Amino acid sequence: MNKKYIIAFDQGTTSTRTIIFDRKGNIQGISQKELSQHYPESGWVEHDPNEIYNDQKETFETVLKDTGILPEDIAAIGITNQRETTVVWDKETGEPIYNAIVWLDNRTKSICQTLKNDGLGTYVREHTGLVIDAYFSGTKLKWILDNVPGARKKAEVGQLLFGTIDSWLIYKFTNGKQHVTDHTNASRTMLYNIKDLKWDDTLLAALDIPKSMLPEVKTSSSNFGSVTYKNINIPIYGVAGDQQAALFGQGGSQAGIAKNTYGTGCFILLNNGKDYVTSKNGLITTLTCTLPKEPVNYALEGSVFIGGASIQWLRDKLLLIKDAKETEAICNSIPPLKDLYVVPAFAGLGAPYWDANAKGAIYGITLDIGKNEIIKATLEALAYQTKDVIKAMEEDSGKALTTLKVDGGASANNYLMQFQCDILDVAVDRPKMIEITALGAAMLAGLKAGIWTNKDIESIREVDRIFIPKMDIKTRNQKYTGWLSAIKRTKTFNEA
Ligand code: ADP
């Protein structure tokens, strides 16, 4: 195998990118396009599936042109994508019958309530690992069938296909030859049985979804078809949802490894090994990237809705900073906080609290509190929220975490990373490569292409910095107890 490069398609919520990696895992080129967001009604979020495909194609062609790298030198493509986002298209024409309904969209809250009222909560948890929520694809797909004129009839005679963004892109890039997805994406639909690894007939019946619409589910590192460019066929050898791809890129194919991506929200995943465990502490269970001939592993996952978004709030609404980067120096310039907490429940509270009605609050303000203290407390809230989720993971898995691997925009902040490690009392390990999600998808493809072995991919991830806990136990406990009390008060305010 003398081909030199692997390509990653990274289709995210706000942008579509193509990245070329060389055999050492270094980036040789990136092309990116912003994705238009559509908000037809309050709580609704849509994307145009054709824009997504066209942008992916354009960035792919641009990055090849810009770098001068030839298609014949590309060994394989790996795809990573925003998860749960739902597309339904016509099998004959390849045209979507409705916009993609984005994971953030909560128009199907009432369908979820009906499923809960029908007593399906336990079934969903035990078979899909998820909680019934508008976040996952199943109810979005049902909404399209119920609301687009003629859709249900067409679906019943096998004329419509469903896919998450990976399936949609592969269908388009292979000219309709492949209707496939991988285990990680299937596990976010609320229609996939993650114990038996098959579509779940009970849930398909409950949501009235014809099985003929669903893609074939494959191992994350396997053959998904190929992209033809200038008469060269480049195989798609890797597919994974973004958070699972990041976990893989962080070396998380082994049990016991946990990662946190500090982006707009924080997404924390722990590879909990081969045994299927359902959470008793408000987390979900999901499949990690799967490899040929290896048993599937399950991850516990917790999402914090407002992570870096609270730093954007400091910048755009409170006008306290001009750039997120300033927060590190500000935090270092003032003494440790005493009993000051910002609870950024701006979109309710996610895992492990699941309080959709909670609103944000600041506790502990005294006359000496100024803008710098508010900034510091806002940043520290990312660390406290992460600790809440990790604590739940430790309780569910019965094991203490030793290291947290980190990535995402806010992981660049050294104050935050040190505080995170102090509050957790766990080492925090930050890699040099910031594009770890795309790298994870590239690794899946590179493994199948034979460019890399399991050993190689371990050495591709290089450490930038390891943070070691320095805080004494008394301070840590005091600070975290204060945080829990702030959370408690936030919840009671809501109940009052
Ligand atoms: P996403 O993929 O969700 O768009 P990114 O991984 O690009 O997010 O991270 C961007 C987020 O990280 C923004 O919300 C921003 O406020 C925050 N952020 C970026 N740099 C820093 C920093 N140095 N300190 C704190 N927060 C930061």
Short mmCIF file of N, CA, C and O and ligand atoms in Angstrom, two decimals, residues 12-15 103 242-243 261-265 267 307-313 315 321 323-328 379 382 407-414 416 434, ligand 1:
data_model
loop_
_atom_site.label_atom_id
_atom_site.label_comp_id
_atom_site.label_asym_id
_atom_site.label_seq_id
_atom_site.Cartn_x
_atom_site.Cartn_y
_atom_site.Cartn_z
N GLY A 12 -20.36 18.93 9.99
CA GLY A 12 -20.82 19.37 11.31
C GLY A 12 -22.10 20.19 11.24
O GLY A 12 -22.62 20.46 10.16
N THR A 13 -22.56 20.63 12.38
CA THR A 13 -23.81 21.38 12.46
C THR A 13 -23.70 22.75 11.79
O THR A 13 -24.64 23.22 11.17
N THR A 14 -22.54 23.38 11.94
CA THR A 14 -22.41 24.72 11.40
C THR A 14 -21.50 24.81 10.18
O THR A 14 -21.47 25.83 9.51
N SER A 15 -20.76 23.74 9.88
CA SER A 15 -19.90 23.79 8.71
C SER A 15 -19.64 22.41 8.13
O SER A 15 -19.87 21.40 8.79
N TRP A 103 -30.53 17.77 14.80
CA TRP A 103 -30.58 17.18 16.15
C TRP A 103 -31.12 18.15 17.21
O TRP A 103 -31.82 17.73 18.13
N ASP A 242 -19.90 12.15 15.08
CA ASP A 242 -18.78 13.01 15.52
C ASP A 242 -18.22 12.67 16.90
O ASP A 242 -17.00 12.59 17.07
N GLN A 243 -19.08 12.45 17.89
CA GLN A 243 -18.54 12.24 19.25
C GLN A 243 -17.82 10.90 19.38
O GLN A 243 -16.81 10.78 20.07
N THR A 261 -15.19 16.77 24.81
CA THR A 261 -15.02 17.76 23.75
C THR A 261 -15.67 19.06 24.23
O THR A 261 -16.88 19.12 24.45
N TYR A 262 -14.84 20.09 24.43
CA TYR A 262 -15.34 21.38 24.92
C TYR A 262 -15.62 22.28 23.72
O TYR A 262 -14.76 23.05 23.30
N GLY A 263 -16.81 22.16 23.15
CA GLY A 263 -17.21 23.05 22.06
C GLY A 263 -18.32 23.95 22.57
O GLY A 263 -18.29 24.38 23.72
N THR A 264 -19.31 24.17 21.72
CA THR A 264 -20.48 24.95 22.11
C THR A 264 -21.11 24.32 23.35
O THR A 264 -21.42 24.98 24.34
N GLY A 265 -21.30 23.01 23.27
CA GLY A 265 -21.67 22.21 24.45
C GLY A 265 -20.46 21.38 24.84
O GLY A 265 -19.40 21.48 24.21
N PHE A 267 -19.35 17.36 25.34
CA PHE A 267 -19.79 15.98 25.13
C PHE A 267 -18.77 15.04 25.74
O PHE A 267 -17.62 15.00 25.30
N GLY A 307 -21.60 24.83 27.07
CA GLY A 307 -20.18 24.78 27.44
C GLY A 307 -19.56 26.09 26.99
O GLY A 307 -19.78 27.15 27.59
N GLY A 308 -18.83 26.05 25.86
CA GLY A 308 -18.23 27.26 25.30
C GLY A 308 -19.27 28.31 24.96
O GLY A 308 -18.94 29.51 24.88
N ALA A 309 -20.52 27.90 24.81
CA ALA A 309 -21.59 28.87 24.51
C ALA A 309 -21.69 29.92 25.62
O ALA A 309 -22.09 31.06 25.36
N SER A 310 -21.33 29.56 26.85
CA SER A 310 -21.42 30.55 27.95
C SER A 310 -20.32 31.60 27.79
O SER A 310 -20.47 32.74 28.24
N ILE A 311 -19.21 31.22 27.15
CA ILE A 311 -18.14 32.18 26.89
C ILE A 311 -18.59 33.15 25.78
O ILE A 311 -18.30 34.35 25.82
N GLN A 312 -19.34 32.59 24.81
CA GLN A 312 -19.92 33.46 23.77
C GLN A 312 -20.91 34.44 24.39
O GLN A 312 -21.01 35.58 23.97
N TRP A 313 -21.63 33.98 25.43
CA TRP A 313 -22.59 34.84 26.13
C TRP A 313 -21.86 36.00 26.82
O TRP A 313 -22.28 37.16 26.75
N ARG A 315 -19.18 37.26 25.81
CA ARG A 315 -18.68 38.14 24.74
C ARG A 315 -19.82 38.91 24.07
O ARG A 315 -19.76 40.13 23.93
N ILE A 321 -15.96 40.54 27.37
CA ILE A 321 -14.71 40.22 26.66
C ILE A 321 -14.93 40.44 25.17
O ILE A 321 -16.08 40.50 24.71
N ASP A 323 -12.90 38.48 22.98
CA ASP A 323 -12.51 37.21 22.39
C ASP A 323 -12.42 36.16 23.50
O ASP A 323 -11.93 36.47 24.60
N ALA A 324 -12.86 34.95 23.19
CA ALA A 324 -12.85 33.86 24.19
C ALA A 324 -11.46 33.65 24.78
O ALA A 324 -11.31 33.30 25.95
N LYS A 325 -10.44 33.91 23.97
CA LYS A 325 -9.05 33.66 24.41
C LYS A 325 -8.64 34.52 25.60
O LYS A 325 -7.78 34.14 26.39
N GLU A 326 -9.27 35.71 25.71
CA GLU A 326 -8.89 36.62 26.81
C GLU A 326 -9.16 36.02 28.18
O GLU A 326 -8.57 36.42 29.17
N THR A 327 -10.08 35.06 28.24
CA THR A 327 -10.53 34.57 29.55
C THR A 327 -9.39 33.91 30.35
O THR A 327 -9.38 33.99 31.57
N GLU A 328 -8.44 33.30 29.65
CA GLU A 328 -7.35 32.61 30.37
C GLU A 328 -6.52 33.60 31.20
O GLU A 328 -6.33 33.40 32.40
N LEU A 379 -16.29 30.41 33.37
CA LEU A 379 -15.36 29.41 32.83
C LEU A 379 -15.33 28.18 33.74
O LEU A 379 -15.35 27.03 33.26
N LEU A 382 -17.83 25.26 33.33
CA LEU A 382 -17.61 24.17 32.36
C LEU A 382 -17.00 22.96 33.07
O LEU A 382 -17.37 21.81 32.82
N ASP A 407 -10.52 17.71 24.04
CA ASP A 407 -10.38 18.37 22.74
C ASP A 407 -11.46 19.43 22.62
O ASP A 407 -12.19 19.69 23.58
N GLY A 408 -11.58 20.06 21.43
CA GLY A 408 -12.58 21.11 21.23
C GLY A 408 -12.00 22.48 21.55
O GLY A 408 -10.97 22.59 22.24
N GLY A 409 -12.67 23.54 21.04
CA GLY A 409 -12.16 24.91 21.11
C GLY A 409 -11.70 25.36 22.49
O GLY A 409 -10.60 25.89 22.64
N ALA A 410 -12.52 25.14 23.52
CA ALA A 410 -12.19 25.66 24.84
C ALA A 410 -11.11 24.83 25.54
O ALA A 410 -10.59 25.25 26.59
N SER A 411 -10.74 23.68 24.99
CA SER A 411 -9.66 22.89 25.63
C SER A 411 -8.31 23.59 25.45
O SER A 411 -7.32 23.23 26.09
N ALA A 412 -8.27 24.61 24.59
CA ALA A 412 -7.03 25.40 24.43
C ALA A 412 -6.76 26.25 25.67
O ALA A 412 -5.65 26.75 25.86
N ASN A 413 -7.76 26.42 26.52
CA ASN A 413 -7.64 27.32 27.67
C ASN A 413 -6.93 26.61 28.83
O ASN A 413 -7.47 25.71 29.46
N ASN A 414 -5.68 27.03 29.11
CA ASN A 414 -4.88 26.33 30.13
C ASN A 414 -5.44 26.51 31.53
O ASN A 414 -5.34 25.61 32.36
N LEU A 416 -8.60 26.75 32.33
CA LEU A 416 -9.74 25.84 32.42
C LEU A 416 -9.27 24.39 32.58
O LEU A 416 -9.80 23.64 33.41
N ILE A 434 -5.68 19.29 17.03
CA ILE A 434 -6.98 19.81 17.47
C ILE A 434 -8.14 19.22 16.66
O ILE A 434 -9.25 19.20 17.12
P1 ADP B 1 -18.12 23.84 17.95
O1 ADP B 1 -17.45 22.70 17.22
O2 ADP B 1 -19.20 23.42 18.89
O3 ADP B 1 -18.53 24.98 17.05
P2 ADP B 1 -15.42 24.55 18.86
O4 ADP B 1 -14.77 23.27 19.22
O5 ADP B 1 -14.99 25.25 17.61
O6 ADP B 1 -17.00 24.44 18.94
O7 ADP B 1 -15.20 25.53 20.10
C1 ADP B 1 -15.74 26.82 20.10
C2 ADP B 1 -16.26 27.17 21.49
O8 ADP B 1 -15.17 27.19 22.41
C3 ADP B 1 -16.92 28.53 21.52
O9 ADP B 1 -18.12 28.41 22.24
C4 ADP B 1 -15.92 29.43 22.26
O10 ADP B 1 -16.60 30.34 23.09
C5 ADP B 1 -15.11 28.46 23.09
N1 ADP B 1 -13.68 28.82 23.17
C6 ADP B 1 -12.81 28.90 22.14
N2 ADP B 1 -11.58 29.24 22.58
C7 ADP B 1 -11.68 29.39 23.93
C8 ADP B 1 -10.76 29.72 24.97
N3 ADP B 1 -9.48 29.98 24.72
N4 ADP B 1 -11.24 29.77 26.23
C9 ADP B 1 -12.53 29.49 26.51
N5 ADP B 1 -13.43 29.15 25.56
C10 ADP B 1 -13.03 29.11 24.30
#
